[in-house]
PDB file of C-alpha atoms in Angstrom:
ATOM      1  CA  SER T1371      -0.135  -0.028  -0.119  1.00  0.00           C
ATOM      2  CA  SER T1372       1.172   3.332  -0.823  1.00  0.00           C
ATOM      3  CA  GLU T1373       2.323   6.024   2.000  1.00  0.00           C
ATOM      4  CA  LEU T1374       0.415   8.727  -0.125  1.00  0.00           C
ATOM      5  CA  THR T1375      -3.670   8.616  -0.368  1.00  0.00           C
ATOM      6  CA  GLN T1376      -5.110  10.224  -3.088  1.00  0.00           C
ATOM      7  CA  ASP T1377      -9.061  10.247  -3.962  1.00  0.00           C
ATOM      8  CA  PRO T1378      -9.403   8.176  -7.066  1.00  0.00           C
ATOM      9  CA  ALA T1379     -11.556  10.585  -9.210  1.00  0.00           C
ATOM     10  CA  VAL T1380     -12.835  14.252  -8.978  1.00  0.00           C
ATOM     11  CA  SER T1381     -14.723  16.589 -11.237  1.00  0.00           C
ATOM     12  CA  VAL T1382     -14.740  20.192 -11.995  1.00  0.00           C
ATOM     13  CA  ALA T1383     -16.997  22.189 -14.312  1.00  0.00           C
ATOM     14  CA  LEU T1384     -14.981  24.249 -16.887  1.00  0.00           C
ATOM     15  CA  GLY T1385     -13.725  27.306 -15.670  1.00  0.00           C
ATOM     16  CA  GLN T1386     -14.253  26.484 -11.922  1.00  0.00           C
ATOM     17  CA  THR T1387     -11.800  25.696  -9.290  1.00  0.00           C
ATOM     18  CA  VAL T1388     -10.650  22.168  -8.144  1.00  0.00           C
ATOM     19  CA  LYS T1389      -8.606  20.894  -5.410  1.00  0.00           C
ATOM     20  CA  ILE T1390      -6.755  17.640  -5.684  1.00  0.00           C
ATOM     21  CA  THR T1391      -5.448  16.174  -2.246  1.00  0.00           C
ATOM     22  CA  CYS T1392      -2.679  13.901  -1.211  1.00  0.00           C
ATOM     23  CA  GLN T1393      -2.569  12.883   2.336  1.00  0.00           C
ATOM     24  CA  GLY T1394       0.766  11.202   4.272  1.00  0.00           C
ATOM     25  CA  ASP T1395       2.438  11.151   7.360  1.00  0.00           C
ATOM     26  CA  THR T1396       5.825  11.754   5.168  1.00  0.00           C
ATOM     27  CA  LEU T1397       4.113  15.169   3.907  1.00  0.00           C
ATOM     28  CA  ARG T1398       4.922  16.206   7.665  1.00  0.00           C
ATOM     29  CA  SER T1399       8.579  16.475   6.645  1.00  0.00           C
ATOM     30  CA  TYR T1400       8.939  16.575   2.788  1.00  0.00           C
ATOM     31  CA  ASP T1401       7.073  18.552   0.046  1.00  0.00           C
ATOM     32  CA  ALA T1402       4.777  16.899  -2.438  1.00  0.00           C
ATOM     33  CA  THR T1403       5.803  17.035  -5.975  1.00  0.00           C
ATOM     34  CA  TRP T1404       2.788  16.609  -8.686  1.00  0.00           C
ATOM     35  CA  PHE T1405       2.622  15.150 -11.878  1.00  0.00           C
ATOM     36  CA  GLN T1406      -0.042  15.517 -14.704  1.00  0.00           C
ATOM     37  CA  GLN T1407      -0.247  12.202 -17.183  1.00  0.00           C
ATOM     38  CA  LYS T1408      -2.620  12.054 -20.158  1.00  0.00           C
ATOM     39  CA  PRO T1409      -3.462   8.712 -21.611  1.00  0.00           C
ATOM     40  CA  GLY T1410      -0.603   6.881 -23.491  1.00  0.00           C
ATOM     41  CA  GLN T1411       1.921   9.765 -22.748  1.00  0.00           C
ATOM     42  CA  ALA T1412       4.592  10.031 -19.760  1.00  0.00           C
ATOM     43  CA  PRO T1413       4.076  11.784 -16.661  1.00  0.00           C
ATOM     44  CA  VAL T1414       4.720  15.678 -16.983  1.00  0.00           C
ATOM     45  CA  LEU T1415       5.845  17.650 -13.988  1.00  0.00           C
ATOM     46  CA  VAL T1416       3.271  20.257 -13.067  1.00  0.00           C
ATOM     47  CA  ILE T1417       4.420  22.019  -9.827  1.00  0.00           C
ATOM     48  CA  TYR T1418       6.807  21.314  -6.700  1.00  0.00           C
ATOM     49  CA  GLY T1419       8.114  22.560  -3.647  1.00  0.00           C
ATOM     50  CA  LYS T1420       6.777  25.766  -2.651  1.00  0.00           C
ATOM     51  CA  ASN T1421       4.883  26.325  -5.817  1.00  0.00           C
ATOM     52  CA  LYS T1422       7.721  25.862  -8.299  1.00  0.00           C
ATOM     53  CA  ARG T1423       6.576  25.291 -11.977  1.00  0.00           C
ATOM     54  CA  PRO T1424       8.579  24.190 -14.634  1.00  0.00           C
ATOM     55  CA  SER T1425       8.514  26.496 -17.875  1.00  0.00           C
ATOM     56  CA  GLY T1426       5.408  26.111 -19.680  1.00  0.00           C
ATOM     57  CA  ILE T1427       3.056  25.254 -16.878  1.00  0.00           C
ATOM     58  CA  PRO T1428       0.482  27.768 -16.453  1.00  0.00           C
ATOM     59  CA  ASP T1429      -0.013  29.946 -13.257  1.00  0.00           C
ATOM     60  CA  ARG T1430      -3.662  28.271 -12.540  1.00  0.00           C
ATOM     61  CA  PHE T1431      -1.880  25.316 -11.063  1.00  0.00           C
ATOM     62  CA  SER T1432      -0.981  25.997  -7.351  1.00  0.00           C
ATOM     63  CA  VAL T1433       0.025  24.097  -4.073  1.00  0.00           C
ATOM     64  CA  SER T1434      -0.612  24.334  -0.569  1.00  0.00           C
ATOM     65  CA  SER T1435      -0.238  22.194   2.421  1.00  0.00           C
ATOM     66  CA  SER T1436      -1.338  21.605   5.984  1.00  0.00           C
ATOM     67  CA  ARG T1437      -0.041  18.956   8.412  1.00  0.00           C
ATOM     68  CA  ASN T1438       0.008  15.498   6.728  1.00  0.00           C
ATOM     69  CA  THR T1439      -2.055  16.993   3.517  1.00  0.00           C
ATOM     70  CA  ALA T1440      -0.628  18.509   0.200  1.00  0.00           C
ATOM     71  CA  SER T1441      -3.017  20.008  -2.052  1.00  0.00           C
ATOM     72  CA  LEU T1442      -3.201  20.912  -5.868  1.00  0.00           C
ATOM     73  CA  THR T1443      -5.250  23.789  -6.797  1.00  0.00           C
ATOM     74  CA  ILE T1444      -6.349  24.391 -10.393  1.00  0.00           C
ATOM     75  CA  THR T1445      -7.944  27.622 -10.753  1.00  0.00           C
ATOM     76  CA  GLY T1446     -10.062  27.934 -13.736  1.00  0.00           C
ATOM     77  CA  ALA T1447      -9.708  24.460 -14.804  1.00  0.00           C
ATOM     78  CA  GLN T1448      -9.485  23.920 -18.697  1.00  0.00           C
ATOM     79  CA  ALA T1449     -10.551  20.876 -20.992  1.00  0.00           C
ATOM     80  CA  ALA T1450      -6.662  20.172 -21.300  1.00  0.00           C
ATOM     81  CA  ASP T1451      -6.526  20.010 -17.648  1.00  0.00           C
ATOM     82  CA  GLU T1452      -8.435  16.619 -17.438  1.00  0.00           C
ATOM     83  CA  ALA T1453      -5.741  14.056 -16.773  1.00  0.00           C
ATOM     84  CA  ASP T1454      -4.528  11.690 -13.810  1.00  0.00           C
ATOM     85  CA  TYR T1455      -2.626  13.605 -11.311  1.00  0.00           C
ATOM     86  CA  PHE T1456       0.092  11.885  -9.142  1.00  0.00           C
ATOM     87  CA  CYS T1457       1.625  13.180  -6.057  1.00  0.00           C
ATOM     88  CA  ASN T1458       4.939  12.043  -4.981  1.00  0.00           C
ATOM     89  CA  SER T1459       7.348  12.609  -2.173  1.00  0.00           C
ATOM     90  CA  ARG T1460      10.234  10.859  -0.411  1.00  0.00           C
ATOM     91  CA  ASP T1461       9.126   8.137   2.031  1.00  0.00           C
ATOM     92  CA  SER T1462       9.337   7.689   5.629  1.00  0.00           C
ATOM     93  CA  THR T1463      13.071   6.759   5.599  1.00  0.00           C
ATOM     94  CA  GLY T1464      13.867   9.830   3.289  1.00  0.00           C
ATOM     95  CA  ASN T1465      15.953   7.827   0.994  1.00  0.00           C
ATOM     96  CA  LEU T1466      13.123   6.453  -1.215  1.00  0.00           C
ATOM     97  CA  GLN T1467      10.518   8.042  -3.276  1.00  0.00           C
ATOM     98  CA  VAL T1468       6.588   7.027  -3.094  1.00  0.00           C
ATOM     99  CA  PHE T1469       3.785   7.846  -5.432  1.00  0.00           C
ATOM    100  CA  GLY T1470       0.130   8.435  -4.538  1.00  0.00           C
ATOM    101  CA  GLY T1471      -2.122   6.178  -6.041  1.00  0.00           C
ATOM    102  CA  GLY T1472      -3.611   9.067  -8.421  1.00  0.00           C
ATOM    103  CA  THR T1473      -6.563  10.901  -9.003  1.00  0.00           C
ATOM    104  CA  LYS T1474      -8.581  11.144 -12.312  1.00  0.00           C
ATOM    105  CA  LEU T1475      -9.836  14.839 -13.060  1.00  0.00           C
ATOM    106  CA  THR T1476     -12.716  15.005 -15.070  1.00  0.00           C
ATOM    107  CA  VAL T1477     -13.449  18.543 -16.745  1.00  0.00           C
ATOM    108  CA  LEU T1478     -17.188  18.749 -17.439  1.00  0.00           C
TER     109      LEU T1478
ATOM    110  CA  GLN H1430      17.171  19.921 -24.164  1.00  0.00           C
ATOM    111  CA  VAL H1431      17.215  17.114 -21.831  1.00  0.00           C
ATOM    112  CA  GLN H1432      15.986  14.145 -23.881  1.00  0.00           C
ATOM    113  CA  LEU H1433      15.765  10.440 -22.363  1.00  0.00           C
ATOM    114  CA  VAL H1434      15.022   7.405 -24.795  1.00  0.00           C
ATOM    115  CA  GLN H1435      14.304   4.237 -24.177  1.00  0.00           C
ATOM    116  CA  SER H1436      14.373   0.797 -25.882  1.00  0.00           C
ATOM    117  CA  GLY H1437      11.683  -0.618 -27.405  1.00  0.00           C
ATOM    118  CA  ALA H1438       8.732  -2.921 -26.371  1.00  0.00           C
ATOM    119  CA  GLU H1439       9.777  -6.382 -24.872  1.00  0.00           C
ATOM    120  CA  VAL H1440       7.588  -9.683 -24.601  1.00  0.00           C
ATOM    121  CA  LYS H1441       8.797 -12.094 -22.179  1.00  0.00           C
ATOM    122  CA  LYS H1442       8.091 -15.630 -20.613  1.00  0.00           C
ATOM    123  CA  PRO H1443       7.191 -15.924 -16.856  1.00  0.00           C
ATOM    124  CA  GLY H1444      10.886 -16.701 -15.239  1.00  0.00           C
ATOM    125  CA  ALA H1445      12.663 -14.855 -17.554  1.00  0.00           C
ATOM    126  CA  SER H1446      14.695 -11.631 -17.337  1.00  0.00           C
ATOM    127  CA  VAL H1447      14.518  -8.220 -18.959  1.00  0.00           C
ATOM    128  CA  ARG H1448      16.662  -5.283 -19.564  1.00  0.00           C
ATOM    129  CA  VAL H1449      15.460  -1.846 -20.245  1.00  0.00           C
ATOM    130  CA  SER H1450      17.616   0.959 -21.329  1.00  0.00           C
ATOM    131  CA  CYS H1451      17.665   4.817 -21.085  1.00  0.00           C
ATOM    132  CA  LYS H1452      19.660   6.928 -23.094  1.00  0.00           C
ATOM    133  CA  ALA H1453      20.395  10.224 -21.919  1.00  0.00           C
ATOM    134  CA  SER H1454      21.325  13.674 -23.995  1.00  0.00           C
ATOM    135  CA  GLY H1455      21.268  17.319 -23.488  1.00  0.00           C
ATOM    136  CA  TYR H1456      22.888  17.338 -20.321  1.00  0.00           C
ATOM    137  CA  THR H1457      25.735  16.251 -18.174  1.00  0.00           C
ATOM    138  CA  PHE H1458      24.572  12.394 -17.742  1.00  0.00           C
ATOM    139  CA  THR H1459      26.926  12.038 -14.473  1.00  0.00           C
ATOM    140  CA  ASP H1460      25.476  15.002 -12.595  1.00  0.00           C
ATOM    141  CA  TYR H1461      21.975  13.883 -11.994  1.00  0.00           C
ATOM    142  CA  TYR H1462      20.399  10.839 -10.296  1.00  0.00           C
ATOM    143  CA  LEU H1463      17.989   8.499 -12.658  1.00  0.00           C
ATOM    144  CA  HIS H1464      15.047   7.170 -11.396  1.00  0.00           C
ATOM    145  CA  TRP H1465      12.975   3.991 -12.483  1.00  0.00           C
ATOM    146  CA  VAL H1466       9.132   3.800 -12.528  1.00  0.00           C
ATOM    147  CA  ARG H1467       6.657   1.415 -13.942  1.00  0.00           C
ATOM    148  CA  GLN H1468       2.902   1.833 -14.444  1.00  0.00           C
ATOM    149  CA  ALA H1469       0.866  -1.564 -14.599  1.00  0.00           C
ATOM    150  CA  PRO H1470      -1.978  -1.230 -17.210  1.00  0.00           C
ATOM    151  CA  GLY H1471      -4.818   1.080 -15.806  1.00  0.00           C
ATOM    152  CA  GLN H1472      -2.803   1.366 -12.642  1.00  0.00           C
ATOM    153  CA  GLY H1473      -0.753   4.451 -11.021  1.00  0.00           C
ATOM    154  CA  LEU H1474       2.815   4.947 -10.955  1.00  0.00           C
ATOM    155  CA  GLU H1475       5.328   2.716  -8.791  1.00  0.00           C
ATOM    156  CA  TRP H1476       8.537   3.935  -7.944  1.00  0.00           C
ATOM    157  CA  MET H1477      11.191   1.234  -8.406  1.00  0.00           C
ATOM    158  CA  GLY H1478      14.784   2.726  -7.543  1.00  0.00           C
ATOM    159  CA  TRP H1479      17.293   5.448  -8.092  1.00  0.00           C
ATOM    160  CA  ILE H1480      21.032   4.929  -9.499  1.00  0.00           C
ATOM    161  CA  TYR H1481      23.662   7.645  -9.694  1.00  0.00           C
ATOM    162  CA  PRO H1482      25.533   7.549 -12.915  1.00  0.00           C
ATOM    163  CA  ARG H1483      28.877   9.333 -11.597  1.00  0.00           C
ATOM    164  CA  SER H1484      29.365   6.296  -9.025  1.00  0.00           C
ATOM    165  CA  GLY H1485      27.203   3.791 -10.137  1.00  0.00           C
ATOM    166  CA  ASN H1486      25.455   3.625  -6.614  1.00  0.00           C
ATOM    167  CA  ALA H1487      21.751   2.524  -6.710  1.00  0.00           C
ATOM    168  CA  ASN H1488      18.721   1.930  -4.307  1.00  0.00           C
ATOM    169  CA  ALA H1489      15.632   0.137  -4.896  1.00  0.00           C
ATOM    170  CA  ALA H1490      12.407   0.054  -3.348  1.00  0.00           C
ATOM    171  CA  GLN H1491      12.129  -3.111  -0.823  1.00  0.00           C
ATOM    172  CA  ILE H1492       9.570  -4.802  -3.065  1.00  0.00           C
ATOM    173  CA  PHE H1493      11.933  -5.185  -5.855  1.00  0.00           C
ATOM    174  CA  ARG H1494      15.236  -5.704  -3.765  1.00  0.00           C
ATOM    175  CA  GLY H1495      16.825  -8.864  -4.726  1.00  0.00           C
ATOM    176  CA  ARG H1496      15.042  -8.983  -8.297  1.00  0.00           C
ATOM    177  CA  VAL H1497      16.196  -5.569  -9.744  1.00  0.00           C
ATOM    178  CA  THR H1498      19.289  -4.343 -10.781  1.00  0.00           C
ATOM    179  CA  MET H1499      20.402  -0.946 -11.909  1.00  0.00           C
ATOM    180  CA  THR H1500      23.591  -0.106 -13.930  1.00  0.00           C
ATOM    181  CA  ARG H1501      24.968   2.548 -16.285  1.00  0.00           C
ATOM    182  CA  ASP H1502      27.543   2.971 -18.909  1.00  0.00           C
ATOM    183  CA  ILE H1503      28.792   6.332 -18.583  1.00  0.00           C
ATOM    184  CA  SER H1504      30.856   6.134 -22.056  1.00  0.00           C
ATOM    185  CA  ILE H1505      27.431   6.240 -23.794  1.00  0.00           C
ATOM    186  CA  ASN H1506      25.225   7.957 -21.111  1.00  0.00           C
ATOM    187  CA  THR H1507      22.888   5.070 -20.701  1.00  0.00           C
ATOM    188  CA  ALA H1508      21.312   3.593 -17.744  1.00  0.00           C
ATOM    189  CA  TYR H1509      19.608   0.273 -17.645  1.00  0.00           C
ATOM    190  CA  LEU H1510      17.273  -1.490 -15.336  1.00  0.00           C
ATOM    191  CA  GLU H1511      17.127  -5.522 -15.026  1.00  0.00           C
ATOM    192  CA  LEU H1512      14.340  -7.313 -13.697  1.00  0.00           C
ATOM    193  CA  THR H1513      14.609 -10.909 -12.994  1.00  0.00           C
ATOM    194  CA  SER H1514      12.081 -13.345 -12.311  1.00  0.00           C
ATOM    195  CA  LEU H1515       9.397 -12.073 -14.210  1.00  0.00           C
ATOM    196  CA  THR H1516       5.575 -12.768 -13.526  1.00  0.00           C
ATOM    197  CA  SER H1517       2.734 -11.438 -15.070  1.00  0.00           C
ATOM    198  CA  ASP H1518       2.615  -9.091 -12.295  1.00  0.00           C
ATOM    199  CA  ASP H1519       5.568  -7.263 -13.980  1.00  0.00           C
ATOM    200  CA  THR H1520       3.570  -6.358 -17.333  1.00  0.00           C
ATOM    201  CA  ALA H1521       3.769  -2.566 -17.122  1.00  0.00           C
ATOM    202  CA  VAL H1522       5.270   0.552 -18.745  1.00  0.00           C
ATOM    203  CA  TYR H1523       8.575   1.082 -17.385  1.00  0.00           C
ATOM    204  CA  PHE H1524      10.196   4.807 -17.167  1.00  0.00           C
ATOM    205  CA  CYS H1525      13.245   6.029 -16.607  1.00  0.00           C
ATOM    206  CA  ALA H1526      13.023   9.845 -15.222  1.00  0.00           C
ATOM    207  CA  ARG H1527      15.822  12.762 -14.102  1.00  0.00           C
ATOM    208  CA  ASP H1528      15.986  13.785 -10.731  1.00  0.00           C
ATOM    209  CA  SER H1529      16.515  17.581 -11.047  1.00  0.00           C
ATOM    210  CA  SER H1530      17.644  17.998  -7.659  1.00  0.00           C
ATOM    211  CA  GLY H1531      21.251  16.732  -7.995  1.00  0.00           C
ATOM    212  CA  PHE H1532      20.435  14.395  -5.262  1.00  0.00           C
ATOM    213  CA  PHE H1533      17.678  11.761  -5.019  1.00  0.00           C
ATOM    214  CA  PHE H1534      15.024  13.946  -3.556  1.00  0.00           C
ATOM    215  CA  GLY H1535      13.259  14.737  -6.772  1.00  0.00           C
ATOM    216  CA  PRO H1536      11.384  16.330  -8.542  1.00  0.00           C
ATOM    217  CA  PHE H1537      11.784  14.420 -11.745  1.00  0.00           C
ATOM    218  CA  ASP H1538      11.732  17.007 -14.382  1.00  0.00           C
ATOM    219  CA  SER H1539      12.483  14.679 -17.698  1.00  0.00           C
ATOM    220  CA  TRP H1540      11.101  11.532 -18.562  1.00  0.00           C
ATOM    221  CA  GLY H1541      11.387   8.911 -21.109  1.00  0.00           C
ATOM    222  CA  GLN H1542       8.938   7.729 -23.461  1.00  0.00           C
ATOM    223  CA  GLY H1543       8.356   4.361 -21.597  1.00  0.00           C
ATOM    224  CA  THR H1544       9.208   0.882 -22.413  1.00  0.00           C
ATOM    225  CA  PRO H1545       5.966  -1.560 -22.680  1.00  0.00           C
ATOM    226  CA  VAL H1546       7.083  -4.837 -20.943  1.00  0.00           C
ATOM    227  CA  SER H1547       4.480  -7.778 -21.305  1.00  0.00           C
ATOM    228  CA  VAL H1548       4.744 -10.906 -19.560  1.00  0.00           C
ATOM    229  CA  SER H1549       2.991 -13.859 -20.664  1.00  0.00           C
ATOM    230  CA  SER H1550       3.183 -17.636 -21.324  1.00  0.00           C
TER     231      SER H1550
END
């Protein structure tokens, strides 16, 4: 079982705001990283650390954290945001990595 | 630009081994850790391990220890993942990913295209 827990599915109306959460005790010590994956493609780094986005990732993606929960917020969701989202962090030892189970985002 | 190009699809029988390669370009291969991640059909991402190309040091998730070997050939900027004693549960797409931190802390900023491995009798 994963040390990081995500809701399997979330939906959002076009243009609205959605929050995808990731829970795990390791998040009390380490920041979460978020990846977006579309069918048949490799994951893409979306956001990491304290709201750091790679070049090309729109600023409608943001993160926050509280205690053992990290959250990815998409403000003004677009059709292109429909995808699976995975959180990732270091494990309890700090030496290894772990992924959440993923959240399928549907944009209605 | 950073690019990771993986070897092609593999079909294996149960009990066999598979080796997947990941060729890096666009950066200094020995400066960054590489991770291996797999994804079974319709499932999530599963982290397998990392290798530091400069030293060859590697570390794998507990579930794979004893069955996985991660190596590299720095003369051709290529990392390898070998998985032995394959079962149908190993059917998955295998990805390599570069760790941009300079350590094994993440994030993984560049990914290979994935190598499908199918295990079937």
